[in-house]
């Protein structure tokens, strides 16, 4: 993020991958805190928890309302239809099947290549919009074993995108080495308790898209791996405080 001067400078703005979950909402606050121009992008790929996408507009509006500086920085939202990804992947996120571990140790919620596809399309949009930074909530610490969340994967893709588009992109992953409790602490650091409460109450991480059931850690079915991770992280954060 320091001032490198080589290559064409597409500007210092950022494009944030905003799904409507806890991680991407925290990433949006992180970007609004740092960059003068911030746009958001979301992907509809036929996910079962598509309700998450509906939260994005409210989340953006609420975050802008929290801080005038953030409001002045927040720009356009882009929603891309990636239905093709859902059509060609057989996973518990895109099919009505039970969430389980596969024989190779990966959960069957793994959509092969999802983050590679997301980041590549994000770079295409960032190129057009003149944004240098692409911000995503990928995390290697608490991750579910998804190989496309690994730091090495992201770094390799940053190199590939830079070469393939002849643009200097920076893929920022502020949550890469933070566990879920640390992600709550980051939200508190960026926007105080109001941001923690906003992320808790207005984001959804649940794989089943269960928005109706409310818990102290936010909405969710309470049973899927994503809900379990979110609950444990929130409890650890509350205990630390
Ligand atoms: Zn759930």
XYZ file of C-alpha atoms and ligand atoms in Angstrom:
242
model
C 0.000 0.000 0.000
C 3.017 2.256 0.170
C 3.679 4.525 -2.749
C 5.053 2.349 -5.471
C 5.641 4.351 -8.592
C 6.179 1.686 -11.224
C 3.591 0.881 -13.851
C 0.466 2.731 -14.781
C -1.314 4.232 -11.826
C -5.018 3.498 -12.019
C -5.655 5.596 -8.894
C -5.722 4.748 -5.248
C -9.337 3.715 -4.958
C -10.648 0.347 -3.841
C -13.231 -2.188 -4.928
C -14.579 -4.257 -2.027
C -16.061 -7.726 -2.476
C -19.248 -7.281 -0.447
C -21.357 -10.392 0.040
C -23.432 -9.204 2.970
C -21.634 -11.393 5.506
C -19.653 -10.432 8.609
C -16.235 -10.613 6.965
C -16.981 -8.581 3.873
C -18.858 -5.939 5.911
C -15.794 -5.517 8.126
C -13.650 -5.278 4.984
C -15.873 -2.492 3.690
C -15.329 -0.486 6.894
C -11.599 -1.193 6.658
C -11.531 0.155 3.093
C -13.657 3.214 3.914
C -11.177 4.014 6.668
C -8.240 3.932 4.217
C -9.205 4.846 0.695
C -10.766 8.014 -0.640
C -12.812 6.228 -3.260
C -14.527 2.948 -2.417
C -16.881 0.928 -4.610
C -18.456 -2.454 -3.873
C -19.134 -5.574 -5.897
C -21.363 -8.588 -5.236
C -21.958 -11.854 -7.066
C -25.136 -13.792 -7.566
C -24.087 -17.359 -8.421
C -27.257 -19.168 -7.444
C -26.153 -19.592 -3.827
C -28.743 -20.975 -1.406
C -27.993 -18.077 0.932
C -28.807 -15.517 -1.778
C -30.788 -13.561 0.853
C -27.352 -12.382 2.012
C -27.131 -10.269 -1.147
C -30.313 -8.407 -0.240
C -28.603 -7.090 2.893
C -25.909 -5.300 0.932
C -27.795 -2.097 0.107
C -28.930 -1.581 3.711
C -25.449 -2.320 4.949
C -23.919 0.252 2.633
C -26.484 2.879 3.623
C -26.070 2.185 7.331
C -22.300 2.387 7.155
C -22.442 5.667 5.259
C -24.850 7.035 7.864
C -22.379 6.217 10.658
C -19.598 8.471 9.465
C -19.695 11.506 7.117
C -16.177 10.772 5.876
C -17.198 7.230 4.963
C -20.340 8.577 3.274
C -18.281 10.880 1.071
C -15.994 7.991 0.083
C -18.600 5.358 -0.719
C -19.293 5.126 -4.437
C -21.096 2.778 -6.803
C -22.211 -0.779 -6.162
C -21.869 -3.469 -8.826
C -23.906 -6.686 -8.751
C -22.766 -9.335 -11.214
C -24.828 -12.295 -12.345
C -22.528 -15.324 -12.194
C -25.299 -17.890 -12.501
C -23.029 -19.960 -14.693
C -20.813 -20.727 -11.686
C -23.797 -22.179 -9.837
C -24.819 -24.216 -12.870
C -21.452 -25.904 -13.237
C -20.637 -26.551 -9.559
C -22.106 -29.413 -7.530
C -21.865 -28.209 -3.947
C -23.985 -27.852 -0.835
C -23.953 -24.072 -1.343
C -25.683 -24.328 -4.694
C -27.647 -27.584 -4.321
C -30.211 -28.728 -1.807
C -27.950 -31.258 -0.099
C -26.743 -31.784 3.448
C -23.567 -29.902 4.437
C -20.878 -32.505 5.166
C -17.176 -33.250 4.952
C -15.984 -34.858 1.739
C -13.600 -37.803 1.641
C -10.667 -35.534 0.776
C -11.219 -33.457 3.936
C -12.812 -30.457 2.221
C -16.368 -29.488 3.168
C -18.901 -29.983 0.371
C -19.643 -26.258 0.572
C -16.470 -25.698 -1.434
C -17.250 -24.139 -4.819
C -14.110 -24.880 -6.841
C -12.422 -21.747 -8.104
C -15.037 -19.414 -6.645
C -12.633 -16.819 -5.272
C -10.476 -17.005 -8.383
C -13.525 -16.235 -10.499
C -14.742 -13.498 -8.128
C -11.376 -11.752 -7.961
C -10.874 -11.988 -11.718
C -14.267 -10.413 -12.436
C -13.579 -7.844 -9.707
C -10.317 -6.955 -11.450
C -12.191 -6.538 -14.732
C -14.537 -4.062 -13.039
C -11.672 -2.374 -11.152
C -9.797 -1.953 -14.431
C -12.743 -0.195 -16.011
C -13.370 1.952 -12.920
C -9.724 2.893 -12.438
C -9.458 1.303 -8.987
C -6.125 -0.080 -7.835
C -7.059 -2.025 -4.712
C -9.348 -5.052 -4.580
C -10.373 -5.921 -1.030
C -11.657 -9.353 0.000
C -12.424 -11.111 3.275
C -10.412 -14.248 2.521
C -8.941 -15.707 5.673
C -6.501 -18.511 6.297
C -6.870 -18.531 10.073
C -10.375 -19.795 10.727
C -10.983 -20.985 7.208
C -12.853 -24.107 6.293
C -9.967 -25.566 4.316
C -10.851 -23.688 1.143
C -7.635 -23.596 -0.905
C -8.700 -20.406 -2.681
C -8.686 -18.536 0.650
C -4.974 -19.155 1.120
C -2.578 -16.258 1.202
C -0.394 -17.923 -1.432
C -3.390 -18.324 -3.774
C -4.261 -14.634 -3.442
C -0.664 -13.522 -3.936
C -0.310 -15.728 -7.029
C -3.536 -14.327 -8.449
C -2.377 -10.773 -7.792
C 0.681 -11.496 -9.922
C -1.415 -13.195 -12.633
C -3.934 -10.341 -12.811
C -1.178 -7.753 -12.918
C 0.521 -9.528 -15.787
C -2.648 -10.481 -17.642
C -4.194 -7.005 -17.535
C -0.960 -5.027 -17.477
C -2.182 -3.077 -14.462
C -0.776 -2.892 -10.969
C -3.562 -4.335 -8.810
C -3.179 -4.865 -5.079
C -5.322 -7.633 -3.593
C -5.890 -6.614 0.028
C -7.027 -9.271 2.491
C -7.153 -7.548 5.900
C -8.648 -10.625 7.588
C -6.108 -13.140 6.276
C -4.398 -13.706 9.653
C -7.272 -12.739 11.938
C -9.591 -15.251 13.569
C -13.303 -14.448 13.942
C -12.849 -12.879 17.379
C -10.104 -10.615 15.997
C -12.428 -9.636 13.140
C -14.950 -8.354 15.720
C -12.138 -6.447 17.435
C -11.191 -4.918 14.090
C -14.785 -3.756 13.575
C -14.736 -2.164 17.034
C -11.438 -0.438 16.281
C -12.775 0.958 12.991
C -16.232 2.067 14.042
C -16.669 1.434 17.756
C -19.603 -0.427 19.256
C -22.064 1.016 16.686
C -20.173 -0.769 13.914
C -19.982 -4.001 15.931
C -23.752 -3.846 16.426
C -24.370 -3.033 12.775
C -22.262 -5.988 11.620
C -23.850 -8.253 14.228
C -27.443 -7.329 13.404
C -27.347 -6.605 9.666
C -25.038 -9.227 8.193
C -25.684 -12.880 7.548
C -23.032 -15.597 7.419
C -25.374 -18.617 7.547
C -24.966 -21.139 4.732
C -28.716 -21.776 4.760
C -29.602 -18.082 4.569
C -31.699 -18.269 7.744
C -32.493 -14.639 8.512
C -35.482 -15.237 10.787
C -33.741 -16.670 13.835
C -31.917 -14.102 15.995
C -29.118 -14.902 18.415
C -26.786 -12.771 20.543
C -24.246 -13.097 17.698
C -26.725 -12.157 14.960
C -29.088 -13.978 12.621
C -28.609 -17.558 11.403
C -29.810 -21.154 11.626
C -27.406 -21.729 14.534
C -26.331 -25.172 13.302
C -24.378 -24.890 10.063
C -20.549 -24.567 10.091
C -20.726 -20.840 9.256
C -23.114 -20.138 12.155
C -20.958 -22.219 14.471
C -17.836 -20.253 13.520
C -19.641 -16.944 13.919
C -21.040 -17.849 17.327
C -17.680 -19.035 18.678
C -15.927 -15.914 17.369
C -18.471 -13.575 18.899
C -18.381 -15.330 22.257
C -14.564 -15.178 22.285
C -14.670 -11.471 21.400
C -17.201 -10.701 24.155
C -15.088 -12.628 26.661
C -11.956 -10.651 25.680
C -13.570 -7.264 26.077
Zn -26.475 -21.331 9.639
